[in-house]
């Protein structure tokens, strides 16, 4: 049998284990797009509910404390909605300046006109761009001899 506390937390009456919360866990976003390497796509839980349940498990039931001096912070991934259909984040070192809002960017960048692309062409372009980004990041993180900058 479970009952909601006055703060919206639902606990098992016998064990005290948190089963659910009325609202999203305040630390659930810590489990959003867990970093797997600089510039590589983060481990995406798929559903916000999974992030919420992980936060309940880790912070409410295991009693782990929230990060005190984090090394990384989440910044919105501007390209994620177009590339994946969902809002995602990138984890960057805390000292990284916040991204400049798009409307404040000084430099205008011109790209090919893709307004006549059909859905298949758009999907192929998005896939190709994502593969290129991943390949570039992997090469960037590779040993110098793999990048062609040194000898074995």
mmCIF file of C-alpha atoms in Angstrom:
data_model
loop_
_atom_site.group_PDB
_atom_site.id
_atom_site.type_symbol
_atom_site.label_atom_id
_atom_site.label_comp_id
_atom_site.label_asym_id
_atom_site.label_seq_id
_atom_site.Cartn_x
_atom_site.Cartn_y
_atom_site.Cartn_z
ATOM 1 C CA UNK A 1 0.000 0.000 0.000
ATOM 2 C CA UNK A 2 1.336 3.435 -0.904
ATOM 3 C CA UNK A 3 0.383 6.935 0.086
ATOM 4 C CA UNK A 4 1.449 10.343 -1.221
ATOM 5 C CA UNK A 5 3.290 12.635 1.194
ATOM 6 C CA UNK A 6 2.363 16.304 1.403
ATOM 7 C CA UNK A 7 5.287 17.038 -0.982
ATOM 8 C CA UNK A 8 3.902 14.759 -3.710
ATOM 9 C CA UNK A 9 6.251 11.840 -3.074
ATOM 10 C CA UNK A 10 4.564 8.428 -3.083
ATOM 11 C CA UNK A 11 6.240 5.898 -0.768
ATOM 12 C CA UNK A 12 5.596 2.282 0.076
ATOM 13 C CA UNK A 13 4.162 2.428 3.599
ATOM 14 C CA UNK A 14 6.017 -0.677 4.763
ATOM 15 C CA UNK A 15 9.484 -0.025 3.340
ATOM 16 C CA UNK A 16 9.592 3.736 2.800
ATOM 17 C CA UNK A 17 10.821 3.188 -0.771
ATOM 18 C CA UNK A 18 9.851 5.988 -3.147
ATOM 19 C CA UNK A 19 7.611 4.526 -5.814
ATOM 20 C CA UNK A 20 6.701 7.707 -7.660
ATOM 21 C CA UNK A 21 6.456 11.493 -7.484
ATOM 22 C CA UNK A 22 3.605 13.769 -8.414
ATOM 23 C CA UNK A 23 5.987 15.984 -10.433
ATOM 24 C CA UNK A 24 9.175 15.291 -12.390
ATOM 25 C CA UNK A 25 12.178 14.651 -10.129
ATOM 26 C CA UNK A 26 14.178 17.901 -9.809
ATOM 27 C CA UNK A 27 17.440 16.072 -10.626
ATOM 28 C CA UNK A 28 16.108 13.988 -13.540
ATOM 29 C CA UNK A 29 17.906 16.132 -16.128
ATOM 30 C CA UNK A 30 21.245 14.850 -14.805
ATOM 31 C CA UNK A 31 20.416 11.633 -16.667
ATOM 32 C CA UNK A 32 19.666 13.380 -19.953
ATOM 33 C CA UNK A 33 22.053 12.475 -22.778
ATOM 34 C CA UNK A 34 24.839 11.060 -20.594
ATOM 35 C CA UNK A 35 28.178 12.001 -22.223
ATOM 36 C CA UNK A 36 30.138 9.319 -24.061
ATOM 37 C CA UNK A 37 33.018 11.472 -25.323
ATOM 38 C CA UNK A 38 33.724 14.976 -26.495
ATOM 39 C CA UNK A 39 31.284 15.832 -29.262
ATOM 40 C CA UNK A 40 29.890 12.315 -29.573
ATOM 41 C CA UNK A 41 26.161 11.785 -29.150
ATOM 42 C CA UNK A 42 25.171 11.256 -25.537
ATOM 43 C CA UNK A 43 23.545 8.117 -24.187
ATOM 44 C CA UNK A 44 19.894 9.026 -24.630
ATOM 45 C CA UNK A 45 17.426 7.324 -22.296
ATOM 46 C CA UNK A 46 14.710 7.604 -24.918
ATOM 47 C CA UNK A 47 11.915 8.768 -22.649
ATOM 48 C CA UNK A 48 11.837 11.501 -19.996
ATOM 49 C CA UNK A 49 10.147 8.959 -17.724
ATOM 50 C CA UNK A 50 13.318 6.858 -17.667
ATOM 51 C CA UNK A 51 15.377 9.869 -16.548
ATOM 52 C CA UNK A 52 12.760 10.532 -13.862
ATOM 53 C CA UNK A 53 12.809 6.922 -12.597
ATOM 54 C CA UNK A 54 16.608 6.846 -12.535
ATOM 55 C CA UNK A 55 16.644 10.020 -10.422
ATOM 56 C CA UNK A 56 14.129 8.497 -7.996
ATOM 57 C CA UNK A 57 16.253 5.351 -7.731
ATOM 58 C CA UNK A 58 19.614 7.088 -7.303
ATOM 59 C CA UNK A 59 18.710 10.111 -5.204
ATOM 60 C CA UNK A 60 15.560 9.122 -3.316
ATOM 61 C CA UNK A 61 16.044 5.401 -2.726
ATOM 62 C CA UNK A 62 19.832 4.957 -2.744
ATOM 63 C CA UNK A 63 20.378 8.226 -0.894
ATOM 64 C CA UNK A 64 23.124 9.505 -3.180
ATOM 65 C CA UNK A 65 23.707 13.216 -2.805
ATOM 66 C CA UNK A 66 23.313 15.622 -5.721
ATOM 67 C CA UNK A 67 26.552 16.783 -7.362
ATOM 68 C CA UNK A 68 28.342 19.318 -5.164
ATOM 69 C CA UNK A 69 31.058 20.558 -7.529
ATOM 70 C CA UNK A 70 30.209 19.251 -11.000
ATOM 71 C CA UNK A 71 32.853 19.271 -13.713
ATOM 72 C CA UNK A 72 30.297 19.474 -16.527
ATOM 73 C CA UNK A 73 27.124 21.379 -17.310
ATOM 74 C CA UNK A 74 24.366 20.738 -19.816
ATOM 75 C CA UNK A 75 23.833 23.141 -22.698
ATOM 76 C CA UNK A 76 21.065 22.805 -25.282
ATOM 77 C CA UNK A 77 22.085 21.041 -28.475
ATOM 78 C CA UNK A 78 20.782 23.432 -31.142
ATOM 79 C CA UNK A 79 20.862 20.802 -33.855
ATOM 80 C CA UNK A 80 19.148 18.024 -31.919
ATOM 81 C CA UNK A 81 15.540 18.824 -32.754
ATOM 82 C CA UNK A 82 16.276 18.759 -36.467
ATOM 83 C CA UNK A 83 18.596 15.753 -36.316
ATOM 84 C CA UNK A 84 16.731 13.534 -33.866
ATOM 85 C CA UNK A 85 13.285 15.030 -33.430
ATOM 86 C CA UNK A 86 13.854 15.663 -29.724
ATOM 87 C CA UNK A 87 15.493 18.322 -27.617
ATOM 88 C CA UNK A 88 18.825 17.011 -26.386
ATOM 89 C CA UNK A 89 21.748 18.459 -24.444
ATOM 90 C CA UNK A 90 25.512 18.428 -24.722
ATOM 91 C CA UNK A 91 27.643 18.179 -21.590
ATOM 92 C CA UNK A 92 30.541 20.630 -21.599
ATOM 93 C CA UNK A 93 33.118 21.597 -18.951
ATOM 94 C CA UNK A 94 31.714 24.067 -16.414
ATOM 95 C CA UNK A 95 34.228 26.716 -17.537
ATOM 96 C CA UNK A 96 32.840 26.662 -21.103
ATOM 97 C CA UNK A 97 31.073 29.946 -21.917
ATOM 98 C CA UNK A 98 27.362 29.647 -22.507
ATOM 99 C CA UNK A 99 26.483 29.421 -26.200
ATOM 100 C CA UNK A 100 25.686 32.664 -27.978
ATOM 101 C CA UNK A 101 21.996 32.788 -28.880
ATOM 102 C CA UNK A 102 21.454 32.332 -32.606
ATOM 103 C CA UNK A 103 20.010 35.830 -33.038
ATOM 104 C CA UNK A 104 23.179 37.361 -31.533
ATOM 105 C CA UNK A 105 25.639 35.554 -33.793
ATOM 106 C CA UNK A 106 27.746 38.005 -35.832
ATOM 107 C CA UNK A 107 28.695 35.813 -38.734
ATOM 108 C CA UNK A 108 26.211 34.770 -41.398
ATOM 109 C CA UNK A 109 26.822 31.345 -42.891
ATOM 110 C CA UNK A 110 25.520 30.405 -46.309
ATOM 111 C CA UNK A 111 24.652 26.809 -47.176
ATOM 112 C CA UNK A 112 23.166 24.998 -50.145
ATOM 113 C CA UNK A 113 19.458 25.533 -50.766
ATOM 114 C CA UNK A 114 17.690 22.364 -49.707
ATOM 115 C CA UNK A 115 14.133 23.728 -49.842
ATOM 116 C CA UNK A 116 13.247 21.391 -52.730
ATOM 117 C CA UNK A 117 14.497 18.232 -50.991
ATOM 118 C CA UNK A 118 11.911 15.523 -50.392
ATOM 119 C CA UNK A 119 11.685 13.570 -47.121
ATOM 120 C CA UNK A 120 14.074 10.843 -48.304
ATOM 121 C CA UNK A 121 16.685 13.372 -49.383
ATOM 122 C CA UNK A 122 16.374 15.221 -46.047
ATOM 123 C CA UNK A 123 16.779 11.997 -44.093
ATOM 124 C CA UNK A 124 19.824 11.038 -46.154
ATOM 125 C CA UNK A 125 21.371 14.486 -45.647
ATOM 126 C CA UNK A 126 20.766 14.392 -41.881
ATOM 127 C CA UNK A 127 22.257 10.901 -41.654
ATOM 128 C CA UNK A 128 25.306 11.924 -43.670
ATOM 129 C CA UNK A 129 25.879 15.030 -41.528
ATOM 130 C CA UNK A 130 25.608 13.044 -38.284
ATOM 131 C CA UNK A 131 28.047 10.402 -39.560
ATOM 132 C CA UNK A 132 30.510 13.128 -40.609
ATOM 133 C CA UNK A 133 30.329 14.779 -37.177
ATOM 134 C CA UNK A 134 30.950 11.488 -35.402
ATOM 135 C CA UNK A 135 33.854 10.605 -37.705
ATOM 136 C CA UNK A 136 35.412 14.061 -37.203
ATOM 137 C CA UNK A 137 35.131 13.783 -33.408
ATOM 138 C CA UNK A 138 36.583 10.301 -33.363
ATOM 139 C CA UNK A 139 39.510 11.444 -35.504
ATOM 140 C CA UNK A 140 39.984 14.519 -33.316
ATOM 141 C CA UNK A 141 40.288 12.276 -30.249
ATOM 142 C CA UNK A 142 42.530 9.706 -31.934
ATOM 143 C CA UNK A 143 46.243 9.310 -31.305
ATOM 144 C CA UNK A 144 48.453 11.673 -33.346
ATOM 145 C CA UNK A 145 49.730 8.911 -35.657
ATOM 146 C CA UNK A 146 46.140 7.996 -36.561
ATOM 147 C CA UNK A 147 45.445 11.641 -37.463
ATOM 148 C CA UNK A 148 48.584 11.638 -39.623
ATOM 149 C CA UNK A 149 50.447 14.032 -37.333
ATOM 150 C CA UNK A 150 53.205 11.782 -36.166
ATOM 151 C CA UNK A 151 55.017 8.529 -36.642
ATOM 152 C CA UNK A 152 54.567 5.264 -34.774
#
